PDB file of C-alpha atoms in Angstrom:
ATOM      1  CA  UNK A  15      11.600 -17.736 -20.986  1.00 49.00           C
ATOM      2  CA  UNK A  16      10.157 -15.846 -18.067  1.00 58.00           C
ATOM      3  CA  UNK A  17      11.806 -12.714 -16.722  1.00 59.00           C
ATOM      4  CA  UNK A  18      13.103 -12.974 -13.129  1.00 63.00           C
ATOM      5  CA  UNK A  19      10.877 -11.207 -10.600  1.00 60.00           C
ATOM      6  CA  UNK A  20      13.583  -8.749  -9.542  1.00 64.00           C
ATOM      7  CA  UNK A  21      14.035  -7.569 -13.138  1.00 64.00           C
ATOM      8  CA  UNK A  22      10.301  -7.227 -13.694  1.00 63.00           C
ATOM      9  CA  UNK A  23      10.014  -5.276 -10.479  1.00 66.00           C
ATOM     10  CA  UNK A  24      12.820  -2.954 -11.547  1.00 82.00           C
ATOM     11  CA  UNK A  25      11.208  -2.373 -14.954  1.00 81.00           C
ATOM     12  CA  UNK A  26       8.043  -1.408 -13.106  1.00 84.00           C
ATOM     13  CA  UNK A  27       9.714   1.146 -10.883  1.00 89.00           C
ATOM     14  CA  UNK A  28      11.610   2.655 -13.827  1.00 93.00           C
ATOM     15  CA  UNK A  29       8.256   3.137 -15.558  1.00 96.00           C
ATOM     16  CA  UNK A  30       6.753   4.611 -12.387  1.00 95.00           C
ATOM     17  CA  UNK A  31       9.583   7.159 -12.233  1.00 94.00           C
ATOM     18  CA  UNK A  32       9.022   7.965 -15.909  1.00 96.00           C
ATOM     19  CA  UNK A  33       5.350   8.676 -15.189  1.00 97.00           C
ATOM     20  CA  UNK A  34       6.209  10.873 -12.197  1.00 96.00           C
ATOM     21  CA  UNK A  35       8.479  12.990 -14.389  1.00 96.00           C
ATOM     22  CA  UNK A  36       5.813  13.233 -17.116  1.00 97.00           C
ATOM     23  CA  UNK A  37       3.318  14.650 -14.628  1.00 98.00           C
ATOM     24  CA  UNK A  38       5.730  17.199 -13.123  1.00 97.00           C
ATOM     25  CA  UNK A  39       6.773  18.255 -16.631  1.00 97.00           C
ATOM     26  CA  UNK A  40       3.200  19.349 -17.357  1.00 98.00           C
ATOM     27  CA  UNK A  41       2.717  21.121 -14.046  1.00 97.00           C
ATOM     28  CA  UNK A  42       1.094  18.384 -11.970  1.00 98.00           C
ATOM     29  CA  UNK A  43       2.342  17.120  -8.604  1.00 97.00           C
ATOM     30  CA  UNK A  44       2.917  13.371  -8.549  1.00 97.00           C
ATOM     31  CA  UNK A  45       4.420  10.788  -6.216  1.00 97.00           C
ATOM     32  CA  UNK A  46       5.153   7.096  -6.030  1.00 95.00           C
ATOM     33  CA  UNK A  47       3.414   5.318  -3.191  1.00 95.00           C
ATOM     34  CA  UNK A  48       5.578   3.368  -0.753  1.00 89.00           C
ATOM     35  CA  UNK A  49       5.231  -0.341  -0.249  1.00 75.00           C
ATOM     36  CA  UNK A  50       2.341  -1.030  -2.566  1.00 55.00           C
ATOM     37  CA  UNK A  51       2.089  -4.770  -2.334  1.00 53.00           C
ATOM     38  CA  UNK A  52       3.883  -4.998   1.000  1.00 56.00           C
ATOM     39  CA  UNK A  53       1.776  -2.747   3.220  1.00 65.00           C
ATOM     40  CA  UNK A  54      -1.244  -4.159   5.003  1.00 82.00           C
ATOM     41  CA  UNK A  55      -3.382  -1.451   3.385  1.00 91.00           C
ATOM     42  CA  UNK A  56      -3.864  -1.323  -0.368  1.00 92.00           C
ATOM     43  CA  UNK A  57      -2.102   1.493  -2.157  1.00 93.00           C
ATOM     44  CA  UNK A  58      -1.922   2.391  -5.821  1.00 96.00           C
ATOM     45  CA  UNK A  59       1.459   2.761  -7.521  1.00 96.00           C
ATOM     46  CA  UNK A  60       1.108   6.470  -8.194  1.00 97.00           C
ATOM     47  CA  UNK A  61      -0.961   9.409  -7.070  1.00 98.00           C
ATOM     48  CA  UNK A  62      -0.998  12.646  -9.019  1.00 98.00           C
ATOM     49  CA  UNK A  63      -3.003  15.805  -8.758  1.00 98.00           C
ATOM     50  CA  UNK A  64      -3.622  19.275 -10.014  1.00 98.00           C
ATOM     51  CA  UNK A  65      -6.069  21.891  -8.765  1.00 95.00           C
ATOM     52  CA  UNK A  66      -8.202  19.406  -6.907  1.00 92.00           C
ATOM     53  CA  UNK A  67      -8.261  16.764  -9.634  1.00 97.00           C
ATOM     54  CA  UNK A  68      -6.674  13.597  -8.231  1.00 97.00           C
ATOM     55  CA  UNK A  69      -5.755  10.471 -10.176  1.00 98.00           C
ATOM     56  CA  UNK A  70      -4.536   7.180  -8.753  1.00 98.00           C
ATOM     57  CA  UNK A  71      -2.745   4.823 -11.084  1.00 98.00           C
ATOM     58  CA  UNK A  72      -1.645   1.221 -11.308  1.00 97.00           C
ATOM     59  CA  UNK A  73       1.401   1.219 -13.593  1.00 97.00           C
ATOM     60  CA  UNK A  74       2.210  -1.873 -15.644  1.00 97.00           C
ATOM     61  CA  UNK A  75       4.624  -2.840 -18.380  1.00 97.00           C
ATOM     62  CA  UNK A  76       3.945  -5.330 -21.152  1.00 97.00           C
ATOM     63  CA  UNK A  77       6.064  -6.874 -23.887  1.00 96.00           C
ATOM     64  CA  UNK A  78       2.844  -8.224 -25.408  1.00 95.00           C
ATOM     65  CA  UNK A  79      -0.208  -6.534 -26.958  1.00 96.00           C
ATOM     66  CA  UNK A  80      -2.311  -7.196 -23.880  1.00 95.00           C
ATOM     67  CA  UNK A  81      -1.850  -6.751 -20.170  1.00 95.00           C
ATOM     68  CA  UNK A  82      -3.898  -8.683 -17.632  1.00 94.00           C
ATOM     69  CA  UNK A  83      -4.564  -7.399 -14.136  1.00 95.00           C
ATOM     70  CA  UNK A  84      -6.218  -9.443 -11.416  1.00 94.00           C
ATOM     71  CA  UNK A  85      -9.769  -8.496 -10.514  1.00 93.00           C
ATOM     72  CA  UNK A  86      -8.636  -8.165  -6.909  1.00 93.00           C
ATOM     73  CA  UNK A  87      -6.052  -5.530  -7.797  1.00 93.00           C
ATOM     74  CA  UNK A  88      -8.525  -3.611  -9.925  1.00 95.00           C
ATOM     75  CA  UNK A  89     -11.243  -3.742  -7.286  1.00 94.00           C
ATOM     76  CA  UNK A  90      -8.866  -2.508  -4.602  1.00 95.00           C
ATOM     77  CA  UNK A  91      -7.836   0.375  -6.836  1.00 96.00           C
ATOM     78  CA  UNK A  92     -11.479   1.200  -7.435  1.00 96.00           C
ATOM     79  CA  UNK A  93     -12.228   1.137  -3.713  1.00 96.00           C
ATOM     80  CA  UNK A  94      -9.208   3.290  -2.846  1.00 97.00           C
ATOM     81  CA  UNK A  95     -10.177   5.867  -5.468  1.00 98.00           C
ATOM     82  CA  UNK A  96     -13.766   5.776  -4.281  1.00 97.00           C
ATOM     83  CA  UNK A  97     -12.826   6.670  -0.703  1.00 97.00           C
ATOM     84  CA  UNK A  98     -10.416   9.355  -1.858  1.00 95.00           C
ATOM     85  CA  UNK A  99     -12.778  10.862  -4.358  1.00 96.00           C
ATOM     86  CA  UNK A 100     -10.113  10.302  -7.015  1.00 98.00           C
ATOM     87  CA  UNK A 101     -10.135   8.979 -10.582  1.00 98.00           C
ATOM     88  CA  UNK A 102      -8.817   5.429 -11.020  1.00 98.00           C
ATOM     89  CA  UNK A 103      -6.626   4.682 -14.029  1.00 98.00           C
ATOM     90  CA  UNK A 104      -4.417   1.886 -15.280  1.00 98.00           C
ATOM     91  CA  UNK A 105      -1.327   2.830 -17.221  1.00 98.00           C
ATOM     92  CA  UNK A 106       0.422   0.295 -19.431  1.00 98.00           C
ATOM     93  CA  UNK A 107       3.751   0.780 -21.116  1.00 98.00           C
ATOM     94  CA  UNK A 108       3.682  -1.420 -24.218  1.00 97.00           C
ATOM     95  CA  UNK A 109       6.600  -2.001 -26.591  1.00 95.00           C
ATOM     96  CA  UNK A 110       8.510   0.973 -28.007  1.00 94.00           C
ATOM     97  CA  UNK A 111       7.704   3.200 -25.032  1.00 94.00           C
ATOM     98  CA  UNK A 112       4.053   3.242 -26.061  1.00 97.00           C
ATOM     99  CA  UNK A 113       2.465   4.545 -22.837  1.00 98.00           C
ATOM    100  CA  UNK A 114      -1.315   4.350 -22.641  1.00 98.00           C
ATOM    101  CA  UNK A 115      -3.965   4.980 -19.998  1.00 98.00           C
ATOM    102  CA  UNK A 116      -7.376   3.511 -19.444  1.00 97.00           C
ATOM    103  CA  UNK A 117      -9.957   4.670 -16.961  1.00 97.00           C
ATOM    104  CA  UNK A 118     -11.276   2.004 -14.638  1.00 95.00           C
ATOM    105  CA  UNK A 119     -14.720   3.016 -15.882  1.00 91.00           C
ATOM    106  CA  UNK A 120     -13.782   1.712 -19.330  1.00 91.00           C
ATOM    107  CA  UNK A 121     -11.954  -1.540 -18.650  1.00 89.00           C
ATOM    108  CA  UNK A 122     -13.274  -4.893 -19.750  1.00 77.00           C
ATOM    109  CA  UNK A 123     -13.701  -7.514 -17.036  1.00 76.00           C
ATOM    110  CA  UNK A 124     -13.403 -11.200 -17.701  1.00 75.00           C
ATOM    111  CA  UNK A 125     -14.489 -13.471 -14.876  1.00 79.00           C
ATOM    112  CA  UNK A 126     -11.083 -13.379 -13.209  1.00 87.00           C
ATOM    113  CA  UNK A 127      -9.124 -10.511 -14.659  1.00 92.00           C
ATOM    114  CA  UNK A 128      -9.137  -7.212 -16.465  1.00 94.00           C
ATOM    115  CA  UNK A 129      -7.423  -6.933 -19.798  1.00 93.00           C
ATOM    116  CA  UNK A 130      -5.920  -3.838 -21.368  1.00 95.00           C
ATOM    117  CA  UNK A 131      -5.255  -4.222 -25.097  1.00 95.00           C
ATOM    118  CA  UNK A 132      -2.887  -1.977 -27.010  1.00 96.00           C
ATOM    119  CA  UNK A 133      -5.500  -1.471 -29.754  1.00 95.00           C
ATOM    120  CA  UNK A 134      -8.427  -0.652 -27.428  1.00 93.00           C
ATOM    121  CA  UNK A 135     -10.124   2.507 -28.795  1.00 92.00           C
ATOM    122  CA  UNK A 136     -10.810   3.639 -25.232  1.00 94.00           C
ATOM    123  CA  UNK A 137      -7.118   4.038 -24.417  1.00 96.00           C
ATOM    124  CA  UNK A 138      -5.944   7.558 -23.621  1.00 97.00           C
ATOM    125  CA  UNK A 139      -2.607   9.123 -24.364  1.00 98.00           C
ATOM    126  CA  UNK A 140      -0.919  10.974 -21.507  1.00 98.00           C
ATOM    127  CA  UNK A 141      -1.852  14.281 -23.144  1.00 97.00           C
ATOM    128  CA  UNK A 142      -5.514  13.255 -23.179  1.00 97.00           C
ATOM    129  CA  UNK A 143      -5.373  12.154 -19.564  1.00 97.00           C
ATOM    130  CA  UNK A 144      -4.008  15.411 -18.216  1.00 97.00           C
ATOM    131  CA  UNK A 145      -6.253  17.637 -20.272  1.00 92.00           C
ATOM    132  CA  UNK A 146      -9.458  15.691 -19.644  1.00 69.00           C
TER     133      UNK A 146
ATOM    134  CA  UNK B  30      23.805  12.227  23.056  1.00 49.00           C
ATOM    135  CA  UNK B  31      22.485  12.301  19.543  1.00 58.00           C
ATOM    136  CA  UNK B  32      20.451   9.437  18.150  1.00 59.00           C
ATOM    137  CA  UNK B  33      22.005   7.651  15.146  1.00 63.00           C
ATOM    138  CA  UNK B  34      20.369   8.598  11.850  1.00 59.00           C
ATOM    139  CA  UNK B  35      19.185   5.065  11.112  1.00 64.00           C
ATOM    140  CA  UNK B  36      17.301   4.909  14.411  1.00 64.00           C
ATOM    141  CA  UNK B  37      15.722   8.312  13.901  1.00 63.00           C
ATOM    142  CA  UNK B  38      14.708   7.284  10.411  1.00 66.00           C
ATOM    143  CA  UNK B  39      13.139   4.091  11.720  1.00 81.00           C
ATOM    144  CA  UNK B  40      11.223   5.997  14.407  1.00 81.00           C
ATOM    145  CA  UNK B  41       9.890   8.225  11.652  1.00 84.00           C
ATOM    146  CA  UNK B  42       8.611   5.383   9.505  1.00 89.00           C
ATOM    147  CA  UNK B  43       7.006   3.672  12.508  1.00 93.00           C
ATOM    148  CA  UNK B  44       5.117   6.906  13.168  1.00 96.00           C
ATOM    149  CA  UNK B  45       4.155   7.180   9.506  1.00 95.00           C
ATOM    150  CA  UNK B  46       2.685   3.669   9.634  1.00 94.00           C
ATOM    151  CA  UNK B  47       0.815   4.597  12.807  1.00 96.00           C
ATOM    152  CA  UNK B  48      -0.724   7.595  11.038  1.00 97.00           C
ATOM    153  CA  UNK B  49      -1.715   5.494   8.023  1.00 96.00           C
ATOM    154  CA  UNK B  50      -3.566   3.079  10.290  1.00 96.00           C
ATOM    155  CA  UNK B  51      -5.283   5.945  12.139  1.00 97.00           C
ATOM    156  CA  UNK B  52      -6.674   7.290   8.858  1.00 98.00           C
ATOM    157  CA  UNK B  53      -7.904   3.913   7.595  1.00 97.00           C
ATOM    158  CA  UNK B  54      -9.490   3.253  10.990  1.00 97.00           C
ATOM    159  CA  UNK B  55     -11.748   6.283  10.527  1.00 98.00           C
ATOM    160  CA  UNK B  56     -12.635   5.491   6.928  1.00 97.00           C
ATOM    161  CA  UNK B  57     -10.076   7.545   5.053  1.00 98.00           C
ATOM    162  CA  UNK B  58      -7.658   6.216   2.424  1.00 97.00           C
ATOM    163  CA  UNK B  59      -4.020   6.970   3.233  1.00 97.00           C
ATOM    164  CA  UNK B  60      -0.600   6.046   1.898  1.00 97.00           C
ATOM    165  CA  UNK B  61       3.050   6.613   2.612  1.00 95.00           C
ATOM    166  CA  UNK B  62       4.923   8.300  -0.207  1.00 95.00           C
ATOM    167  CA  UNK B  63       7.999   6.535  -1.576  1.00 89.00           C
ATOM    168  CA  UNK B  64      11.435   8.063  -1.476  1.00 75.00           C
ATOM    169  CA  UNK B  65      10.600  11.376   0.093  1.00 55.00           C
ATOM    170  CA  UNK B  66      14.043  12.826   0.525  1.00 53.00           C
ATOM    171  CA  UNK B  67      15.635  10.641  -2.136  1.00 56.00           C
ATOM    172  CA  UNK B  68      13.530  11.404  -5.216  1.00 65.00           C
ATOM    173  CA  UNK B  69      14.421  14.326  -7.430  1.00 82.00           C
ATOM    174  CA  UNK B  70      10.893  15.672  -6.950  1.00 91.00           C
ATOM    175  CA  UNK B  71       9.654  16.763  -3.561  1.00 92.00           C
ATOM    176  CA  UNK B  72       7.118  14.505  -1.911  1.00 93.00           C
ATOM    177  CA  UNK B  73       5.363  14.711   1.429  1.00 96.00           C
ATOM    178  CA  UNK B  74       5.574  11.785   3.851  1.00 96.00           C
ATOM    179  CA  UNK B  75       1.886  10.946   3.702  1.00 97.00           C
ATOM    180  CA  UNK B  76      -1.130  11.626   1.550  1.00 98.00           C
ATOM    181  CA  UNK B  77      -4.637  10.909   2.773  1.00 98.00           C
ATOM    182  CA  UNK B  78      -8.056  11.612   1.403  1.00 98.00           C
ATOM    183  CA  UNK B  79     -11.758  11.215   1.787  1.00 98.00           C
ATOM    184  CA  UNK B  80     -14.570  12.326  -0.495  1.00 95.00           C
ATOM    185  CA  UNK B  81     -12.420  14.814  -2.366  1.00 92.00           C
ATOM    186  CA  UNK B  82     -10.720  16.275   0.687  1.00 97.00           C
ATOM    187  CA  UNK B  83      -6.974  15.646   0.363  1.00 97.00           C
ATOM    188  CA  UNK B  84      -4.324  16.254   3.033  1.00 98.00           C
ATOM    189  CA  UNK B  85      -0.572  15.993   2.614  1.00 98.00           C
ATOM    190  CA  UNK B  86       1.508  15.585   5.734  1.00 98.00           C
ATOM    191  CA  UNK B  87       5.092  15.866   6.908  1.00 97.00           C
ATOM    192  CA  UNK B  88       5.390  13.497   9.869  1.00 97.00           C
ATOM    193  CA  UNK B  89       7.945  14.200  12.603  1.00 97.00           C
ATOM    194  CA  UNK B  90       8.813  12.830  15.995  1.00 97.00           C
ATOM    195  CA  UNK B  91      10.175  14.835  18.913  1.00 97.00           C
ATOM    196  CA  UNK B  92      11.510  13.941  22.349  1.00 96.00           C
ATOM    197  CA  UNK B  93      11.394  17.659  23.213  1.00 95.00           C
ATOM    198  CA  UNK B  94       8.535  20.154  23.553  1.00 97.00           C
ATOM    199  CA  UNK B  95       9.327  21.747  20.217  1.00 95.00           C
ATOM    200  CA  UNK B  96      10.022  20.484  16.745  1.00 96.00           C
ATOM    201  CA  UNK B  97      11.871  22.557  14.157  1.00 94.00           C
ATOM    202  CA  UNK B  98      11.411  22.060  10.422  1.00 95.00           C
ATOM    203  CA  UNK B  99      13.508  23.768   7.789  1.00 94.00           C
ATOM    204  CA  UNK B 100      11.849  26.556   5.832  1.00 94.00           C
ATOM    205  CA  UNK B 101      12.817  24.725   2.655  1.00 93.00           C
ATOM    206  CA  UNK B 102      10.919  21.605   3.681  1.00 93.00           C
ATOM    207  CA  UNK B 103       7.880  23.615   4.682  1.00 95.00           C
ATOM    208  CA  UNK B 104       7.888  25.663   1.507  1.00 94.00           C
ATOM    209  CA  UNK B 105       8.150  22.543  -0.640  1.00 95.00           C
ATOM    210  CA  UNK B 106       5.217  21.020   1.203  1.00 96.00           C
ATOM    211  CA  UNK B 107       3.230  24.208   0.664  1.00 96.00           C
ATOM    212  CA  UNK B 108       4.049  24.225  -3.037  1.00 96.00           C
ATOM    213  CA  UNK B 109       3.178  20.554  -3.459  1.00 97.00           C
ATOM    214  CA  UNK B 110      -0.156  21.030  -1.715  1.00 98.00           C
ATOM    215  CA  UNK B 111      -0.816  24.137  -3.783  1.00 97.00           C
ATOM    216  CA  UNK B 112      -0.415  22.299  -7.074  1.00 97.00           C
ATOM    217  CA  UNK B 113      -2.476  19.372  -5.847  1.00 95.00           C
ATOM    218  CA  UNK B 114      -5.219  21.495  -4.390  1.00 96.00           C
ATOM    219  CA  UNK B 115      -4.624  19.726  -1.071  1.00 97.00           C
ATOM    220  CA  UNK B 116      -4.351  20.851   2.551  1.00 98.00           C
ATOM    221  CA  UNK B 117      -0.806  20.956   3.963  1.00 98.00           C
ATOM    222  CA  UNK B 118      -0.267  19.750   7.526  1.00 98.00           C
ATOM    223  CA  UNK B 119       2.619  18.930   9.820  1.00 98.00           C
ATOM    224  CA  UNK B 120       2.146  16.116  12.300  1.00 98.00           C
ATOM    225  CA  UNK B 121       4.408  15.792  15.311  1.00 98.00           C
ATOM    226  CA  UNK B 122       4.495  12.884  17.699  1.00 98.00           C
ATOM    227  CA  UNK B 123       5.683  14.301  21.015  1.00 97.00           C
ATOM    228  CA  UNK B 124       6.467  12.273  24.138  1.00 95.00           C
ATOM    229  CA  UNK B 125       3.911   9.764  25.450  1.00 94.00           C
ATOM    230  CA  UNK B 126       2.408   9.164  22.008  1.00 94.00           C
ATOM    231  CA  UNK B 127       1.022  12.695  22.001  1.00 97.00           C
ATOM    232  CA  UNK B 128       0.211  13.095  18.276  1.00 98.00           C
ATOM    233  CA  UNK B 129      -0.667  16.612  17.135  1.00 98.00           C
ATOM    234  CA  UNK B 130      -1.325  18.331  13.822  1.00 98.00           C
ATOM    235  CA  UNK B 131      -0.828  21.875  12.669  1.00 97.00           C
ATOM    236  CA  UNK B 132      -1.999  23.382   9.428  1.00 97.00           C
ATOM    237  CA  UNK B 133       0.690  25.084   7.388  1.00 95.00           C
ATOM    238  CA  UNK B 134      -1.576  28.134   7.471  1.00 91.00           C
ATOM    239  CA  UNK B 135      -1.014  28.382  11.227  1.00 91.00           C
ATOM    240  CA  UNK B 136       2.688  27.679  11.676  1.00 89.00           C
ATOM    241  CA  UNK B 137       5.108  30.249  13.005  1.00 77.00           C
ATOM    242  CA  UNK B 138       8.096  31.030  10.818  1.00 76.00           C
ATOM    243  CA  UNK B 139      11.427  32.150  12.217  1.00 75.00           C
ATOM    244  CA  UNK B 140      13.931  33.390   9.654  1.00 80.00           C
ATOM    245  CA  UNK B 141      15.256  29.898   8.938  1.00 87.00           C
ATOM    246  CA  UNK B 142      12.814  27.423  10.298  1.00 92.00           C
ATOM    247  CA  UNK B 143       9.301  26.617  11.385  1.00 94.00           C
ATOM    248  CA  UNK B 144       8.680  25.592  14.948  1.00 93.00           C
ATOM    249  CA  UNK B 145       5.856  23.418  16.229  1.00 95.00           C
ATOM    250  CA  UNK B 146       5.427  23.643  20.030  1.00 95.00           C
ATOM    251  CA  UNK B 147       3.550  21.052  22.038  1.00 96.00           C
ATOM    252  CA  UNK B 148       1.596  23.806  23.855  1.00 95.00           C
ATOM    253  CA  UNK B 149       0.593  25.756  20.721  1.00 93.00           C
ATOM    254  CA  UNK B 150      -3.146  26.473  21.003  1.00 92.00           C
ATOM    255  CA  UNK B 151      -3.475  26.051  17.226  1.00 94.00           C
ATOM    256  CA  UNK B 152      -2.538  22.377  17.365  1.00 96.00           C
ATOM    257  CA  UNK B 153      -5.235  19.939  16.263  1.00 97.00           C
ATOM    258  CA  UNK B 154      -5.889  16.467  17.534  1.00 98.00           C
ATOM    259  CA  UNK B 155      -6.363  13.736  14.947  1.00 98.00           C
ATOM    260  CA  UNK B 156     -10.098  13.756  15.627  1.00 97.00           C
ATOM    261  CA  UNK B 157     -10.228  17.491  14.883  1.00 97.00           C
ATOM    262  CA  UNK B 158      -8.219  17.068  11.707  1.00 97.00           C
ATOM    263  CA  UNK B 159     -10.463  14.431  10.192  1.00 97.00           C
ATOM    264  CA  UNK B 160     -13.727  16.103  11.130  1.00 92.00           C
ATOM    265  CA  UNK B 161     -12.681  19.588  10.018  1.00 69.00           C
TER     266      UNK B 161
END
């Protein structure tokens, strides 16, 4: 049974708010971006920074062991980060509040999508991300 | 006669969208921040960046020759930019689509507020801001 879009969307914004709080709690500034998906210009879900280090993040939730993102979404994130001079990351919240991060430099492309697997050795914890 | 809050708010977001387009048109990446004012963490109205230069902006409109911002708002913007390692700017759209920018380093504080005057010699045009 598929989850209605409105519920999925809500789950996503709850996770985004969770990430924002995690960043502030460790002394970073972080914000959710307005209208990602609805604006005519691409925007990531989250931007966070500290002392000149800037990260832009697409935030996803998954009830499975893998999360697929479209190549288009990933390429737009890469382009946005490239202009900004920021790091591009994907964050996935898997089951049991298992929040992981993967750098766009380390994701695996298939022909049409990018997959983030819960057991990928290149995944970062939040602590790793902010201390990198 | 005072303008209803909803109309003022709408004017503000129209101006924010105008600014976003201006930045993209000159090759910057720019986004509106979600829920500034409603989130529990302070956020600026806009964040824009190019090649590692990051600017955060409070965007205001004025039908007068001056625009007042609360000290609290200005101080929060300054703090946010400080954590991020970003530049803090106020943008005011005066009458006749006269869009100006002032760096938070150059604003004049009164005891309770910050005032941006249309004839302030320290005001920047958009072209000056992006080439600085």
